[in-house]
XYZ file of N, CA and C in Angstrom:
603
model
N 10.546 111.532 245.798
C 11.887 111.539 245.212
C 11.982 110.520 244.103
N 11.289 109.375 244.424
C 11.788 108.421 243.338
C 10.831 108.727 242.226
N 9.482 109.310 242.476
C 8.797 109.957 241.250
C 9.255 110.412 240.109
N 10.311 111.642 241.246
C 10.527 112.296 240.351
C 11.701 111.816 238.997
N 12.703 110.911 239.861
C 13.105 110.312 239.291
C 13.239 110.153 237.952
N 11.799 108.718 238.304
C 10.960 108.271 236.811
C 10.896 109.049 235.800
N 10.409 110.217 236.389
C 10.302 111.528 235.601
C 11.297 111.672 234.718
N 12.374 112.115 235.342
C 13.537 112.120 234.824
C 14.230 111.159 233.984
N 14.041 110.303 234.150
C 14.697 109.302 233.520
C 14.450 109.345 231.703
N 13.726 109.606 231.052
C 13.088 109.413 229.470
C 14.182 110.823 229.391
N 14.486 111.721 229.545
C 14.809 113.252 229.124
C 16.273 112.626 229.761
N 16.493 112.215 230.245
C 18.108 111.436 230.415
C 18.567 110.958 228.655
N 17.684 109.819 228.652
C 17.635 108.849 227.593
C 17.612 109.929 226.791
N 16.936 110.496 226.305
C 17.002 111.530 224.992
C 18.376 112.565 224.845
N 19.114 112.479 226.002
C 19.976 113.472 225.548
C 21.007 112.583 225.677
N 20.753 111.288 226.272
C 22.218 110.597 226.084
C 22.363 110.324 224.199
N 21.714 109.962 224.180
C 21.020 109.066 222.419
C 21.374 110.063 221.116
N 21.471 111.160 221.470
C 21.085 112.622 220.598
C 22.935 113.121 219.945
N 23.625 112.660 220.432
C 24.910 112.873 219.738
C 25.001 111.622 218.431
N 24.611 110.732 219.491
C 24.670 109.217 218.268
C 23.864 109.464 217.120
N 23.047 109.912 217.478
C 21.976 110.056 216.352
C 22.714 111.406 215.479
N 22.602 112.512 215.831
C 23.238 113.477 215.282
C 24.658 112.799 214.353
N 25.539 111.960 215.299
C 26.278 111.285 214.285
C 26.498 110.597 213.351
N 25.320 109.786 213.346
C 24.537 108.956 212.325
C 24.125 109.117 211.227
N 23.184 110.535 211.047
C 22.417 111.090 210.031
C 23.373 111.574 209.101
N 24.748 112.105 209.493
C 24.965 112.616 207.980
C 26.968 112.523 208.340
N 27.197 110.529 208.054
C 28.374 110.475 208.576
C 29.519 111.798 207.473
N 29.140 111.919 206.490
C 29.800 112.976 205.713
C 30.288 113.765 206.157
N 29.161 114.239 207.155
C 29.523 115.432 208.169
C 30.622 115.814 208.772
N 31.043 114.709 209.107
C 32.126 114.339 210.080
C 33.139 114.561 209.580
N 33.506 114.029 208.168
C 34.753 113.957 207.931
C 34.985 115.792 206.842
N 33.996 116.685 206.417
C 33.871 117.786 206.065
C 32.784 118.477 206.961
N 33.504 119.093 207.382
C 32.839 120.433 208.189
C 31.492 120.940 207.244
N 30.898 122.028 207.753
C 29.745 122.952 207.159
C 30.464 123.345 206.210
N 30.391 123.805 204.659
C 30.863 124.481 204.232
C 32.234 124.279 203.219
N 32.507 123.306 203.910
C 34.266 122.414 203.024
C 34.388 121.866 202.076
N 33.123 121.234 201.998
C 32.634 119.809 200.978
C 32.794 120.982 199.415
N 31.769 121.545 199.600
C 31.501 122.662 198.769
C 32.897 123.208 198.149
N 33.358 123.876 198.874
C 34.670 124.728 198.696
C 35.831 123.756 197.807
N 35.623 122.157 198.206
C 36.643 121.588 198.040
C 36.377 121.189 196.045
N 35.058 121.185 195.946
C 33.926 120.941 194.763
C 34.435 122.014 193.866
N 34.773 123.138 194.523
C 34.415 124.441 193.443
C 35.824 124.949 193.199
N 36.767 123.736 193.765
C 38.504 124.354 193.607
C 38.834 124.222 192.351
N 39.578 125.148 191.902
C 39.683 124.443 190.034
C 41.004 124.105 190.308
N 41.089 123.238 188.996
C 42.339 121.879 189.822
C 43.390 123.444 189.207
N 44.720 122.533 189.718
C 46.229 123.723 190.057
C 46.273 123.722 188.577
N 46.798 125.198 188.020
C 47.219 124.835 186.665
C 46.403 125.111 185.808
N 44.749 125.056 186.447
C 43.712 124.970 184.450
C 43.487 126.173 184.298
N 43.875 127.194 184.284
C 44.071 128.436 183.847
C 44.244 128.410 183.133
N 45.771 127.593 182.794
C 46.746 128.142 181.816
C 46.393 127.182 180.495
N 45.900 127.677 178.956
C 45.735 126.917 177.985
C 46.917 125.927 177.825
N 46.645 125.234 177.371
C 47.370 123.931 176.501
C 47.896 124.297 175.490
N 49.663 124.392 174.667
C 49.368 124.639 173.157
C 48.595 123.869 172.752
N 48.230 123.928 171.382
C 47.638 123.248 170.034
C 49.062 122.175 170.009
N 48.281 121.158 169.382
C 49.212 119.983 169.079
C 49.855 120.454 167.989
N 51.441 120.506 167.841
C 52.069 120.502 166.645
C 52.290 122.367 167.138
N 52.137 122.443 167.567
C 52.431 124.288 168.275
C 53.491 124.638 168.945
N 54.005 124.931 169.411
C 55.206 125.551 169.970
C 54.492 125.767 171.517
N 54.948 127.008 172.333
C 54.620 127.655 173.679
C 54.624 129.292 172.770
N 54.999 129.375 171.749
C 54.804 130.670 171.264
C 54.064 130.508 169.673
N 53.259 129.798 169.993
C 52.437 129.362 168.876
C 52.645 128.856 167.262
N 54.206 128.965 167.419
C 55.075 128.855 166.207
C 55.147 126.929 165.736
N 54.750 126.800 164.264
C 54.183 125.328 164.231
C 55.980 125.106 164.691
N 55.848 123.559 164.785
C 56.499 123.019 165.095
C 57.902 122.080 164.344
N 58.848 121.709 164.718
C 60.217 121.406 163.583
C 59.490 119.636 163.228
N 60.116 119.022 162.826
C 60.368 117.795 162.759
C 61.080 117.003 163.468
N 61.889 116.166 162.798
C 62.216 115.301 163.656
C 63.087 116.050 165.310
N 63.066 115.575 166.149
C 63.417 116.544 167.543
C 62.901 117.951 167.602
N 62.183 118.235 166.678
C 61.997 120.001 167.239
C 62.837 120.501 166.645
N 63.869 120.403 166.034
C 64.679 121.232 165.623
C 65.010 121.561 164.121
N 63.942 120.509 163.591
C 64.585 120.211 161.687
C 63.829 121.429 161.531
N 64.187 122.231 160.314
C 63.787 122.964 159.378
C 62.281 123.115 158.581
N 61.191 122.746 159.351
C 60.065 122.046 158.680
C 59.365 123.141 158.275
N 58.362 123.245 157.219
C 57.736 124.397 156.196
C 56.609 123.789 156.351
N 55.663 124.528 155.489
C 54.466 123.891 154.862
C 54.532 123.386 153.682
N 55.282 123.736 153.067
C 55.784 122.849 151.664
C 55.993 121.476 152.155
N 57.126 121.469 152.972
C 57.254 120.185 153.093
C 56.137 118.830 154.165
N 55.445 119.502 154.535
C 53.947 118.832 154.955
C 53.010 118.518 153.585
N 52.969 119.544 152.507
C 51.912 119.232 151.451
C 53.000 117.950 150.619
N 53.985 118.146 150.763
C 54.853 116.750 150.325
C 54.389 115.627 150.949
N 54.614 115.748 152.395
C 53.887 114.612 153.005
C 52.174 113.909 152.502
N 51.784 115.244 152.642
C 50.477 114.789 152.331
C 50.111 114.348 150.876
N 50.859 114.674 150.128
C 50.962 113.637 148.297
C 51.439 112.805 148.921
N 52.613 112.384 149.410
C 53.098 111.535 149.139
C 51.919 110.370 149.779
N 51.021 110.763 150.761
C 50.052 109.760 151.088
C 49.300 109.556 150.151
N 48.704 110.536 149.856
C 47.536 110.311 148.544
C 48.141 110.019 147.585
N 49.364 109.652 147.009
C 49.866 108.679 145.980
C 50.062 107.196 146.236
N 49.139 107.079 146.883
C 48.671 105.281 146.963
C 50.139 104.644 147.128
N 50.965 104.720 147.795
C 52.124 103.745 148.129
C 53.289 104.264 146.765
N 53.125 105.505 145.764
C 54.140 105.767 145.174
C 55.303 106.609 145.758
N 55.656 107.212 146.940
C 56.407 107.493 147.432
C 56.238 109.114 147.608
N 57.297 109.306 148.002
C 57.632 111.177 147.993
C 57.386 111.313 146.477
N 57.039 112.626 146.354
C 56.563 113.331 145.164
C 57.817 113.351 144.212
N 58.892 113.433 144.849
C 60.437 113.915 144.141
C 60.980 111.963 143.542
N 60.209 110.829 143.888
C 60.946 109.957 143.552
C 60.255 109.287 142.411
N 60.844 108.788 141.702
C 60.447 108.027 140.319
C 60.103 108.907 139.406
N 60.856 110.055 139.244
C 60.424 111.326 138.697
C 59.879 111.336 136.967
N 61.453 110.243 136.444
C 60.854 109.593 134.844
C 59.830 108.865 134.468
N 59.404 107.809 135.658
C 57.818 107.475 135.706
C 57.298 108.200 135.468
N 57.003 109.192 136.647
C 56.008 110.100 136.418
C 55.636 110.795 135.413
N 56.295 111.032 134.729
C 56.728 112.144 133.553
C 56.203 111.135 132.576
N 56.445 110.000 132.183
C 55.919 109.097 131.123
C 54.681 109.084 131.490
N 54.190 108.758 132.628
C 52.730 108.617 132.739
C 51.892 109.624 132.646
N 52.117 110.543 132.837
C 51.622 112.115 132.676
C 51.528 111.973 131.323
N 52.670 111.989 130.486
C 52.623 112.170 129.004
C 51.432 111.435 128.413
N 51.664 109.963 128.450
C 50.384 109.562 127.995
C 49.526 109.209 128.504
N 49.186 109.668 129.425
C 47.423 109.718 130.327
C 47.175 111.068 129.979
N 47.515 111.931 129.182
C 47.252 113.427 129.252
C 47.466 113.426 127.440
N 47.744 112.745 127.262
C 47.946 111.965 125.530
C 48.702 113.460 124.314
N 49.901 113.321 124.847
C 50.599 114.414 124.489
C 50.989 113.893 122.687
N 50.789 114.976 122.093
C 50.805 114.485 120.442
C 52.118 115.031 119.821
N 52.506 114.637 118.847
C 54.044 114.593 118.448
C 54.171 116.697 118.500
N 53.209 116.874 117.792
C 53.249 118.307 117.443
C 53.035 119.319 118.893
N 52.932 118.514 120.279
C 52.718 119.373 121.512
C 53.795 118.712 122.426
N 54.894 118.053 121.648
C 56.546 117.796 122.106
C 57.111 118.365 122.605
N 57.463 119.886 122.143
C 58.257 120.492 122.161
C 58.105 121.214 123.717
N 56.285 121.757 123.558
C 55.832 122.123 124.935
C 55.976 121.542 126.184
N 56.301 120.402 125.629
C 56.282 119.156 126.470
C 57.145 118.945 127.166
N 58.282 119.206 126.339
C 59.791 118.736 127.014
C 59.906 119.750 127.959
N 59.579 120.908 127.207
C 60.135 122.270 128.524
C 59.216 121.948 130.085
N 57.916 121.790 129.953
C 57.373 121.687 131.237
C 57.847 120.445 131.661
N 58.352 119.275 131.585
C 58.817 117.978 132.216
C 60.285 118.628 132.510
N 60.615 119.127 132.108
C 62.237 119.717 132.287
C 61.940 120.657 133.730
N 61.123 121.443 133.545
C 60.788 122.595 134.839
C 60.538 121.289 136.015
N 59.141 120.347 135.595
C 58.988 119.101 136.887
C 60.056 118.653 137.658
N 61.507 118.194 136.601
C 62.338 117.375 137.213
C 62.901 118.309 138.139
N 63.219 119.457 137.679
C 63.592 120.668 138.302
C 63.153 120.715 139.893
N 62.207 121.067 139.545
C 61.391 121.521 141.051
C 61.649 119.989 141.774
N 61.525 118.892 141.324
C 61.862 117.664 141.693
C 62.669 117.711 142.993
N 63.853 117.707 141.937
C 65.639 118.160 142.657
C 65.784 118.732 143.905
N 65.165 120.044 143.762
C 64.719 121.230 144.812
C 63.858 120.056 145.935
N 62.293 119.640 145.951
C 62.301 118.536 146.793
C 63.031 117.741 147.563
N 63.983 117.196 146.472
C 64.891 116.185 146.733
C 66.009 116.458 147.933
N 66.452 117.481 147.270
C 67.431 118.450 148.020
C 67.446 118.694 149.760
N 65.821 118.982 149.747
C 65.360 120.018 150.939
C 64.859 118.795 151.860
N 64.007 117.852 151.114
C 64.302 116.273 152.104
C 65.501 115.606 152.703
N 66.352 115.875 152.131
C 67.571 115.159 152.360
C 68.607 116.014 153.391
N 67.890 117.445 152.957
C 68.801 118.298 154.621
C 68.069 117.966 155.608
N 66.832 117.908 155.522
C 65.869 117.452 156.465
C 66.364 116.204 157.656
N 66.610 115.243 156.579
C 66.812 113.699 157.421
C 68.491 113.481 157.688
N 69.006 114.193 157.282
C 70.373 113.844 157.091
C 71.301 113.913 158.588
N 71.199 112.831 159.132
C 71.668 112.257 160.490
C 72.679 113.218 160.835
N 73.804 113.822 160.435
C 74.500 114.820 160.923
C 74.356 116.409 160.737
N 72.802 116.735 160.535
C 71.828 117.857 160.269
C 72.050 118.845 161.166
N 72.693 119.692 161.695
C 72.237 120.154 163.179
C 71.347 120.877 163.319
N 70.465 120.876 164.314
C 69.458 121.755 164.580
C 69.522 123.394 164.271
N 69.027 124.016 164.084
C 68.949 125.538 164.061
C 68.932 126.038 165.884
N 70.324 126.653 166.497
C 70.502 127.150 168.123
C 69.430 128.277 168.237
N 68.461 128.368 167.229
C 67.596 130.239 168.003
C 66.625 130.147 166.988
N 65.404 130.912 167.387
C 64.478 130.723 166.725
C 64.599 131.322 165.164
N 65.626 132.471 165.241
C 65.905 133.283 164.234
C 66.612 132.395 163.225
N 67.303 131.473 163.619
C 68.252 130.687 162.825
C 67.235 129.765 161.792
N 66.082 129.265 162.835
C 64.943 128.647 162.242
C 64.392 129.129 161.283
N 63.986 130.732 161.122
C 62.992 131.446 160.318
C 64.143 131.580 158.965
N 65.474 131.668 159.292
C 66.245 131.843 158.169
C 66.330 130.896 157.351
N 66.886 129.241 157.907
C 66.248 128.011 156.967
C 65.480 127.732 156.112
N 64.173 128.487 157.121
C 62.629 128.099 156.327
C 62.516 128.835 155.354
N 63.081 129.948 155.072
C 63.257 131.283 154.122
C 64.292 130.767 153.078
N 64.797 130.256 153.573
C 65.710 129.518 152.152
C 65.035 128.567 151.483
N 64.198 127.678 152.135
C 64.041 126.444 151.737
C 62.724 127.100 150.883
N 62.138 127.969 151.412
C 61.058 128.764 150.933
C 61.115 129.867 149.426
N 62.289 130.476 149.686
C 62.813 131.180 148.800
C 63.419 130.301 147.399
N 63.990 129.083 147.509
C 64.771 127.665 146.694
C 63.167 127.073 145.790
N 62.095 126.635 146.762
C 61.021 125.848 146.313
C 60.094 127.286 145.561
N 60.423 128.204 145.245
C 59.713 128.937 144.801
C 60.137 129.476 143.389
N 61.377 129.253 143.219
C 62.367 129.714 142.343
C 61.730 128.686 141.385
N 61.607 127.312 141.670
C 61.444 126.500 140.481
C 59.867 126.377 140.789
N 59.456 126.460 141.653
C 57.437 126.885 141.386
C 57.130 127.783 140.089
N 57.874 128.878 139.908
C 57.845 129.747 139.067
C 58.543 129.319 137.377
N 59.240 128.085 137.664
C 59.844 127.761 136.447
C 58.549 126.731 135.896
N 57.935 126.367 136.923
C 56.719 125.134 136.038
C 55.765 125.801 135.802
N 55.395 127.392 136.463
C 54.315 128.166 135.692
C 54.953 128.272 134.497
N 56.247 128.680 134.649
C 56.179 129.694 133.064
C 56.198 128.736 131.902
N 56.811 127.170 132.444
C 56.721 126.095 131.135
C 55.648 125.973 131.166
N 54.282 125.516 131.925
C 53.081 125.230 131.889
C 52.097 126.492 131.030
N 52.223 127.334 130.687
C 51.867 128.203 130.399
C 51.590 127.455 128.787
N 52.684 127.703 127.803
C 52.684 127.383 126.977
C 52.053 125.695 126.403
N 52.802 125.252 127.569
C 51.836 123.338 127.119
C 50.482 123.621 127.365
N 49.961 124.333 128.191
C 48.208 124.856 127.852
C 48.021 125.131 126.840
N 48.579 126.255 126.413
C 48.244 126.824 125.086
C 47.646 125.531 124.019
N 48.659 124.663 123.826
C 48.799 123.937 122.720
C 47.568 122.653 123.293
N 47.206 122.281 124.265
C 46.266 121.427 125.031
C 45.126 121.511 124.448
N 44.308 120.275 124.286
C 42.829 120.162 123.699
C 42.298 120.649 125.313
N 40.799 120.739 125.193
C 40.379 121.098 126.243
C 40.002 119.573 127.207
N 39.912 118.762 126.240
C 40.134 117.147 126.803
C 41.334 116.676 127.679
N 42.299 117.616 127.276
C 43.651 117.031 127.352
C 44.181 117.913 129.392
N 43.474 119.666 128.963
C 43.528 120.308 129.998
C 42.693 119.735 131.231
N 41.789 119.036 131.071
C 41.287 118.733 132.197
C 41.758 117.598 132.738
N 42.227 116.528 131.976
C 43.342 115.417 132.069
C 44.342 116.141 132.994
N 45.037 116.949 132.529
C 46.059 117.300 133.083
C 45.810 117.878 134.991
N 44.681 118.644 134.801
C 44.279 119.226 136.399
C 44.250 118.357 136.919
N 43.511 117.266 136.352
C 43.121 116.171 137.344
C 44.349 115.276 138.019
N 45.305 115.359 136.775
C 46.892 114.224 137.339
C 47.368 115.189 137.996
N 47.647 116.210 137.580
C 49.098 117.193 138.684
C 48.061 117.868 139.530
N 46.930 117.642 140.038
C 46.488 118.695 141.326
C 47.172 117.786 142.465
N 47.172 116.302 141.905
C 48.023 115.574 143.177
C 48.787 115.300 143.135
N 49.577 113.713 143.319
C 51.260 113.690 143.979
C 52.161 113.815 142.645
N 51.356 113.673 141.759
C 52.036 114.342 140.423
C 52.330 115.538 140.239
N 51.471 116.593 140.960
C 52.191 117.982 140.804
C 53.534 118.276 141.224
N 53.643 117.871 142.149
C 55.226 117.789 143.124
C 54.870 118.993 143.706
N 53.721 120.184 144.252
C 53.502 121.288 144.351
C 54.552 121.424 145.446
């Protein structure tokens, strides 16, 4: 009897020992089942389905207003913005307008006899100026109200669009003629000043 015991005793020990150990090897185990760890790995988080707008986008992809979402904003009035950066600290395109116009004149070295051409296209500039001027100032103007519907929005932008185009078309048709009369020295002068915050485009 007590042989057998002995016998017995090591195959005791091994199966007492055999949970601990089993518990030991892979404490992970414990706290995720077979199979969970995985599942929990391969969840895609809540939500990433759905795209993100684009920054400056709407939820219906429509760019976005200005100040609150609601101003009247174009692409005209962004390429304003963007002269007005690339004019080295000279402001919005629409301000210091008689500066501009003097400096144009003689950096582009306008001669008594290409005056006349002259006056008409600086006359169309100040023009389109105004129009700038105008369409900034509904823009910021603290008692502005928003546009209530998107439709109200597209109608704004169509004005402001339809207004900045009216005098776009008045600095082709003066520019037309001050080419004419332009050295070819003088035309490339000129591309080079009004492609930027001098154009007022």
């Amino acid at each position: 009897m007590k042989t057998s015991f002995r016998l017995a005793l090591p195959v005791l020990a091994v199966l007492a020992f055999s949970p601990a150990v089993q518990a030991q090897s892979d404490p992970h185990q414990r706290h995720h089942p077979s199979g969970q760890a995985q599942e929990v790995q391969d969840a895609p988080a809540p939500g990433s389905s759905m795209p993100m707008p684009m920054r400056g986008m709407d939820m219906n992809g429509m760019p976005m207003g200005g100040q609150g979402g609601g101003s009247m904003d174009c692409p005209m009035m962004g390429a304003m913005r963007r002269n007005a950066g690339m004019g080295m600290g000279m402001g919005m395109p629409f301000e210091h307008i008689e500066g501009r116009l003097a400096f144009l004149q003689t950096e582009i070295g306008i001669t008594e006899g290409q005056r006349e051409q002259w006056n008409a296209f600086a006359g169309a500039l100040r023009r389109n100026a105004e129009v700038h001027r105008t369409m900034h100032d509904q823009m910021m103007a603290p008692d502005a109200s928003p546009p209530k519907s998107w439709l109200q929005k597209v109608q704004g932008k169509t004005r402001m669009m339809s207004s900045h185009a009216e005098a776009l078309k008045a600095v082709e048709t003066a520019a037309g003629p001050l080419y004419a009369v332009l050295t070819e020295d003088q035309r490339q002068k000129a591309d080079s000043l009004l492609s930027g915050a001098m154009g007022m485009m």
